[in-house]
GROMACS .gro file of C-alpha atoms in nm:
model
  288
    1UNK     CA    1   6.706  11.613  14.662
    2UNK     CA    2   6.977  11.320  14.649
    3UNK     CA    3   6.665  11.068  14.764
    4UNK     CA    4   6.514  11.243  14.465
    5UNK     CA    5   6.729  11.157  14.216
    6UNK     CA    6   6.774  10.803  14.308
    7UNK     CA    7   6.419  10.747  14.282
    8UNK     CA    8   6.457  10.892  13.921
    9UNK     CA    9   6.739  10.719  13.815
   10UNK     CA   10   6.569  10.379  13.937
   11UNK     CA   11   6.224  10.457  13.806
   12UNK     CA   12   6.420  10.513  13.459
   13UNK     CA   13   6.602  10.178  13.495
   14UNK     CA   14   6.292  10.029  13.558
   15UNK     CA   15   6.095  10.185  13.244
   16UNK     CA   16   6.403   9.994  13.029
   17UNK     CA   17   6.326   9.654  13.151
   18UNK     CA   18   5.940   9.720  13.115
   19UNK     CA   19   5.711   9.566  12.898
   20UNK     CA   20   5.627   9.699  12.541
   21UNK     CA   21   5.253   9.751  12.627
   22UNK     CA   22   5.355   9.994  12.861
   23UNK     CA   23   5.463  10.233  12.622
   24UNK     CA   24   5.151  10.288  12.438
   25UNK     CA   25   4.754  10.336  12.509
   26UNK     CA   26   4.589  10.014  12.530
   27UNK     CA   27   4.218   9.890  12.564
   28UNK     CA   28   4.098   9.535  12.650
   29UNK     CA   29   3.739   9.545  12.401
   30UNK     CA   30   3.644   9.198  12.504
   31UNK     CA   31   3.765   8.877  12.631
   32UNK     CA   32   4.010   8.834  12.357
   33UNK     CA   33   4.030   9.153  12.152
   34UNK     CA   34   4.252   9.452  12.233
   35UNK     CA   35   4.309   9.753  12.096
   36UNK     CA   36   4.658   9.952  12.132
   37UNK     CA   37   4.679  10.323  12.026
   38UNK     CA   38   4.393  10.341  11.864
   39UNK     CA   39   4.239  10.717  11.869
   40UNK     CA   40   4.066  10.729  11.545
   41UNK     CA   41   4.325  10.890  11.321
   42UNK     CA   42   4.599  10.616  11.276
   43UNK     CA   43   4.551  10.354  11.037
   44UNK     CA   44   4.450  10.067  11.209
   45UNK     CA   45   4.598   9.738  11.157
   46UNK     CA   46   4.376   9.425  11.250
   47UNK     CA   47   4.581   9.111  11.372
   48UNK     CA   48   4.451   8.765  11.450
   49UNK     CA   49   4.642   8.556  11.652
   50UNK     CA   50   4.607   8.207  11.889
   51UNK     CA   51   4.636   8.097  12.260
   52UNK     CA   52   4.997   8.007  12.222
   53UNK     CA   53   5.174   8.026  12.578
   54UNK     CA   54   5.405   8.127  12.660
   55UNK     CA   55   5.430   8.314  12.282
   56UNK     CA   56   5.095   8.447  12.277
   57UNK     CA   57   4.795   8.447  12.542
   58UNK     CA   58   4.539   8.671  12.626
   59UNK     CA   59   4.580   8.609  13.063
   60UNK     CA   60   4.999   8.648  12.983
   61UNK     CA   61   5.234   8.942  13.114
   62UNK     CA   62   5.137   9.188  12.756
   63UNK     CA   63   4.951   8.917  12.630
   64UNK     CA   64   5.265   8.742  12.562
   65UNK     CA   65   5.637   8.867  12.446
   66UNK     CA   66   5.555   8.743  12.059
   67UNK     CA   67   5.250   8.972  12.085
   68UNK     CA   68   5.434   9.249  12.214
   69UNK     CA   69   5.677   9.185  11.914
   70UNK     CA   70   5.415   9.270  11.665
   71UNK     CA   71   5.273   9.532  11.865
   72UNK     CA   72   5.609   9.730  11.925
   73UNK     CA   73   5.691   9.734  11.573
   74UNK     CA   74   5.366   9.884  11.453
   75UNK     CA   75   5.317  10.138  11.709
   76UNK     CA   76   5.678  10.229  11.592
   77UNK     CA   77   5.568  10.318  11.282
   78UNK     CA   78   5.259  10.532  11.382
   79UNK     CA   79   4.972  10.256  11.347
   80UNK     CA   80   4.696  10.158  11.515
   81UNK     CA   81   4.641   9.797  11.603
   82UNK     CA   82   4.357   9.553  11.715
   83UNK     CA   83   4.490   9.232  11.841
   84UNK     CA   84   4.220   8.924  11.847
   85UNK     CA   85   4.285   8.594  11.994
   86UNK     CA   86   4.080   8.327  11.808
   87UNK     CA   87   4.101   7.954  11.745
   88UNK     CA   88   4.352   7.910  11.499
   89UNK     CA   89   4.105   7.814  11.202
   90UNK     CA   90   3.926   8.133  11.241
   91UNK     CA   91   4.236   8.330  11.266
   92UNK     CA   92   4.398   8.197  10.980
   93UNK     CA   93   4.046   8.244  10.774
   94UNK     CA   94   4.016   8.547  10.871
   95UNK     CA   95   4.342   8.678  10.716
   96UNK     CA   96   4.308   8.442  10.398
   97UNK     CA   97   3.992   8.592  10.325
   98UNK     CA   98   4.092   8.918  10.324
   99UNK     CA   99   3.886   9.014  10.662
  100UNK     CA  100   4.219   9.090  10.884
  101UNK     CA  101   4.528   9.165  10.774
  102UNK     CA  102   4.822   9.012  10.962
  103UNK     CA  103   4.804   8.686  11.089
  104UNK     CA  104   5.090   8.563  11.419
  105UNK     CA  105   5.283   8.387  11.476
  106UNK     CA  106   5.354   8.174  11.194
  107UNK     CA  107   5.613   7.916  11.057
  108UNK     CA  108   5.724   7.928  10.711
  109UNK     CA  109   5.536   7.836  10.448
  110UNK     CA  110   5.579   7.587  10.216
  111UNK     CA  111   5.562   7.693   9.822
  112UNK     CA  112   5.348   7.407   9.782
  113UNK     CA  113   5.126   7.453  10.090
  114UNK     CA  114   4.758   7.449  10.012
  115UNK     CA  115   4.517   7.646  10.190
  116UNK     CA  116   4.272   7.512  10.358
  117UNK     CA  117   4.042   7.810  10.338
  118UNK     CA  118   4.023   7.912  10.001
  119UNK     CA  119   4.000   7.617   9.731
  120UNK     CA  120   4.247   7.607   9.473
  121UNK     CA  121   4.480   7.817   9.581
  122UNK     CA  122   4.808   7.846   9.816
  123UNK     CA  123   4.874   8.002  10.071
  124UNK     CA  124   5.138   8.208   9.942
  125UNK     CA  125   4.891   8.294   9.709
  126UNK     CA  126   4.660   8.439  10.011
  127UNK     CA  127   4.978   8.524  10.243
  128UNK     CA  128   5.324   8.713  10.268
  129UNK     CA  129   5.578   8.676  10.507
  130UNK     CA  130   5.779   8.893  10.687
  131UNK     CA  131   6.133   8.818  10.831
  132UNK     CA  132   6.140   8.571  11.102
  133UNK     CA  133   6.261   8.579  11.438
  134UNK     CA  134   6.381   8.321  11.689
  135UNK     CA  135   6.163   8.127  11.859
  136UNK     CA  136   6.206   7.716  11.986
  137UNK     CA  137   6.271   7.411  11.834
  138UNK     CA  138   5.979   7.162  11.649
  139UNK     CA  139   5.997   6.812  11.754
  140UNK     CA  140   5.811   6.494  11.842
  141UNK     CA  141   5.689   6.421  12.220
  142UNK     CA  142   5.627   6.034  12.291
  143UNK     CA  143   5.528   5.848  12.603
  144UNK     CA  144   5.881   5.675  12.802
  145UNK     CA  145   5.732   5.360  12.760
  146UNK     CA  146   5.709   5.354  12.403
  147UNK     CA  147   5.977   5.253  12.139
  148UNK     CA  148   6.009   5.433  11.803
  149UNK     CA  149   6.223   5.464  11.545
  150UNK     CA  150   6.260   5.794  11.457
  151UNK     CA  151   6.646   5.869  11.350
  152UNK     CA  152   6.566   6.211  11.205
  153UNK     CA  153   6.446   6.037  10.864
  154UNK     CA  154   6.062   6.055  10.830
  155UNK     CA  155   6.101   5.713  10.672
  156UNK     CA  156   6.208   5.558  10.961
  157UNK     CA  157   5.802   5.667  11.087
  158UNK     CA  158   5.616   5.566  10.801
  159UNK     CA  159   5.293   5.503  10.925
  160UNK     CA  160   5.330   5.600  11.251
  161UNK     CA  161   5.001   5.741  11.430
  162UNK     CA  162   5.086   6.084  11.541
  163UNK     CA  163   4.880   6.368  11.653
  164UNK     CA  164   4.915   6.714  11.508
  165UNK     CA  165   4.711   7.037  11.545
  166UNK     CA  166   4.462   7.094  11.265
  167UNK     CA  167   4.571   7.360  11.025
  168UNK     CA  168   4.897   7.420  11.194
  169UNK     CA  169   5.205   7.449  10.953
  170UNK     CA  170   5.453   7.183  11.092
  171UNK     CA  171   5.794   7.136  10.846
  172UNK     CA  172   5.761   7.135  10.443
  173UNK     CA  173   5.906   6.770  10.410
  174UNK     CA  174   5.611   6.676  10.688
  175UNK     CA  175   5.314   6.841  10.593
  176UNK     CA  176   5.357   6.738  10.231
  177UNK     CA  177   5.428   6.363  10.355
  178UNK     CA  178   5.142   6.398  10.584
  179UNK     CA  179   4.907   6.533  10.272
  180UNK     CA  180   4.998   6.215  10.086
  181UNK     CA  181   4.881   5.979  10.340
  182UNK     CA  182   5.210   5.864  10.479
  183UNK     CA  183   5.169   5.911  10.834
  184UNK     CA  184   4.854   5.778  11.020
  185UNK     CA  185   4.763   6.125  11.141
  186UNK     CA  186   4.521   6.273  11.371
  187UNK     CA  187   4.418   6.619  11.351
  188UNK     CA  188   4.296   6.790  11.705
  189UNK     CA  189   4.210   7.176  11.746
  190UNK     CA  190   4.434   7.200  12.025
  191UNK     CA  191   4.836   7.139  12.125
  192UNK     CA  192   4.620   7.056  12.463
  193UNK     CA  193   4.375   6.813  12.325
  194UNK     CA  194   4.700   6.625  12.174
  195UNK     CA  195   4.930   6.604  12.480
  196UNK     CA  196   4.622   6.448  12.625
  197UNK     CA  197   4.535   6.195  12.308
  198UNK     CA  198   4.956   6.156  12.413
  199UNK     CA  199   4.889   5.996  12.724
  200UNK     CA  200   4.600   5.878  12.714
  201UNK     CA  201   4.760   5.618  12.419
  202UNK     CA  202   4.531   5.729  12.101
  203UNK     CA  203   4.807   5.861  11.939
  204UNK     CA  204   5.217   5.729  11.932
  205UNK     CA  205   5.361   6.066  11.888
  206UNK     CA  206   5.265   6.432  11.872
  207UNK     CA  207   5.400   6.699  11.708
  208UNK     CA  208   5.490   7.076  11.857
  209UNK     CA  209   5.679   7.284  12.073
  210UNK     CA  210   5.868   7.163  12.364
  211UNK     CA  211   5.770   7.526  12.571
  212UNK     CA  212   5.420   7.515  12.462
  213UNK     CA  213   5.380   7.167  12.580
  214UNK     CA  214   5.566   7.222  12.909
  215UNK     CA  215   5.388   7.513  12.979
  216UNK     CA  216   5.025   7.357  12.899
  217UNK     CA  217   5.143   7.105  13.124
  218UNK     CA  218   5.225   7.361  13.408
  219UNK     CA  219   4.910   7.533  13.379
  220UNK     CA  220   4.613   7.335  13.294
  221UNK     CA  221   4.673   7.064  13.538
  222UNK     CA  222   4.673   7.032  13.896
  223UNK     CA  223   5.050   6.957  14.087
  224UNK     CA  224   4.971   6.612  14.060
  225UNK     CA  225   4.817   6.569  13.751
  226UNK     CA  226   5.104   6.821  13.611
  227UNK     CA  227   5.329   6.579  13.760
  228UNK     CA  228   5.217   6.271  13.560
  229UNK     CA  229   5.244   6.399  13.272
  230UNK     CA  230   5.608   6.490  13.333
  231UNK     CA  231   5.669   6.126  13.413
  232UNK     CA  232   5.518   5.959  13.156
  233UNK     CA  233   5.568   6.217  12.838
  234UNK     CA  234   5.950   6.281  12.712
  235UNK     CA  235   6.057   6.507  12.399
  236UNK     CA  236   6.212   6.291  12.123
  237UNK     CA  237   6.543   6.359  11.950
  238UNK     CA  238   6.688   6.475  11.725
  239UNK     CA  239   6.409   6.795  11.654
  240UNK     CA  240   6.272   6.777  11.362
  241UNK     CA  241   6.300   7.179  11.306
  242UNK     CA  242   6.479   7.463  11.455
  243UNK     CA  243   6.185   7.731  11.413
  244UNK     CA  244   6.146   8.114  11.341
  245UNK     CA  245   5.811   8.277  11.391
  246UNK     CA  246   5.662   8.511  11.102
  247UNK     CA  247   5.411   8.761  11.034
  248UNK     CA  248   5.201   8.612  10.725
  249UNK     CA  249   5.039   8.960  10.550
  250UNK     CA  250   4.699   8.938  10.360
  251UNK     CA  251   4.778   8.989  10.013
  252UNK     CA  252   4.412   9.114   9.956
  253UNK     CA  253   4.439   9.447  10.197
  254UNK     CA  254   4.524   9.744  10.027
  255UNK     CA  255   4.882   9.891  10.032
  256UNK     CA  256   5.002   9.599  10.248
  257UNK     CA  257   5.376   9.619  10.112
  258UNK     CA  258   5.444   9.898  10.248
  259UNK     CA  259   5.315   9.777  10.589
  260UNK     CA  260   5.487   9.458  10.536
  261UNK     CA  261   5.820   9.648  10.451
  262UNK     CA  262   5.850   9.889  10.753
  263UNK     CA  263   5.760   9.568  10.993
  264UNK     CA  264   6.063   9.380  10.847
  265UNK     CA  265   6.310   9.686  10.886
  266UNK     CA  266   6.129   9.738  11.284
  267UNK     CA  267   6.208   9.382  11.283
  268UNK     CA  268   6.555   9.413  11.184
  269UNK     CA  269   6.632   9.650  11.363
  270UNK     CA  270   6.478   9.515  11.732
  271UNK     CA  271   6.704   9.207  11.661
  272UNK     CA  272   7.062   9.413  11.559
  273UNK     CA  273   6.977   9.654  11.904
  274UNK     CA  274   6.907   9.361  12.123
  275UNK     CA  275   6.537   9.549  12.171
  276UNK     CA  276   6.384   9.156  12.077
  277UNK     CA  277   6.547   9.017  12.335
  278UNK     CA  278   6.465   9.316  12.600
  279UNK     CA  279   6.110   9.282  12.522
  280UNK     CA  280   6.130   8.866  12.590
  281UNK     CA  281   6.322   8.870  12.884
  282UNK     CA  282   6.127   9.145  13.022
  283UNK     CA  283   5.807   8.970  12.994
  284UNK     CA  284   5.946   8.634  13.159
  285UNK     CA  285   6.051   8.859  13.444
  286UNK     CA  286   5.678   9.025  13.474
  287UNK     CA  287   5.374   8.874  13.596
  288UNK     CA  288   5.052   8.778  13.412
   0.00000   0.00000   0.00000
């Protein structure tokens, strides 16, 4: 009986340190679409979403602790949810035009941001927010070998050749200096396709997340290769941004506030009980 009980009270223990996903019915549809509690009488909410690691990623521990964010605080509230990895054009279109509803993660949004989608309008126009949570810092990544110099001022960069990820939202003061030509950008679909364009000298700087690029690093090369990188790629302070991720809600599906309002309270809520950070270090400690 005592042998029992122990194996109760650790099971239990366990189940508190377990992933979010494991809570609730979930189906893999495809490659990169997944379904979580849907049975055919909950409203079903349709996110799109990126390959993100470690945020977001369809081969991650619950497809990533960002994802299992979003997930938690719908299935709190009774929902449905179908969760679709996509390239982030597509995802973003998808929600601008109305054909998904929640697009993740996101930074904030400029008042002035344009969309890119939808001509003549922006994206605040096409999106809402929710409240933000942590996640890392924005900043530059540069080879060792090469001088800059960036003080924290983008006019200390003017004209600088710098790679950034097509349609990604980077800071306000950025993306509106980048809009007006002052920056010698180039766009790539991928943080990946820019660490290499990094190294490879086409561009002088890149733009992005120290994790994701660390983690790309770790994972899409071999030891040696991996290795190389390390050497010859550095961060470069100061960041540009301390960054908090957001939902971004289609304004064109029906009876989205409310949606968007009981996410922000889950939200709130998962960040004054500590639940947020549970659900991260919980996924760090599981495997993919």
């Amino acid at each position: 009986m005592g042998k029992k009980l122990l194996w109760l009270v650790l099971w239990l223990s366990f189940c508190q340190l377990a992933t979010a996903f494991e809570l609730y019915q979930s189906r893999q549809l495809d490659n990169n679409l997944f379904s979580f509690n849907d049975d055919g009488k909950r409203q079903l909410i349709h996110l799109t979403t990126l390959d993100w690691q470690p945020y977001v990623g369809a081969d991650m521990c619950g497809l990533g602790w960002v994802t299992q964010v979003v997930v938690h605080g719908l299935m709190q509230q009774g929902y449905a949810a179908k969760v679709e990895i996509l390239p982030w054009k597509r995802a973003v279109m998808m929600v601008e035009t109305g054909q998904a509803d929640i697009l993740f993660p996101e930074y904030d949004i400029g008042k002035e941001a344009d969309s890119d989608i939808v001509s003549g309008k922006k994206r605040l126009d096409l999106l809402e927010l929710s409240e933000g949570f942590p996640s890392g810092p924005l900043m530059f990544w540069k080879r060792k070998d090469y001088a800059t110099a960036w003080n924290g001022q983008y006019e200390s960069i003017k004209g600088e050749r710098i790679g950034v990820v097509d349609g990604y939202e980077n800071t306000t003061e950025f993306d509106m200096l980048m809009k007006n030509g002052f920056f010698a950008i180039s766009k790539a679909p991928s943080d990946l396709l820019n660490l290499k364009k990094l190294y490879n000298n086409r561009v002088n700087l890149i733009v992005g997340d120290p994790f994701v690029f660390r983690h790309l690093i770790h994972t899409h090369f071999s030891a040696q290769e991996a290795e190389a990188y390390l050497a010859r790629l550095e961060p470069l302070y100061p960041v540009m941004e301390e960054k908090s991720l957001y939902l971004a809600f289609s304004t064109k599906k029906p009876g989205y506030p409310a949606i968007l309002a009981g996410m922000n309270e889950q939200l709130k809520q998962m960040a004054t009980s500590g639940e947020l950070q549970k659900i991260q270090a919980a996924t760090e400690r599981c495997l993919p």
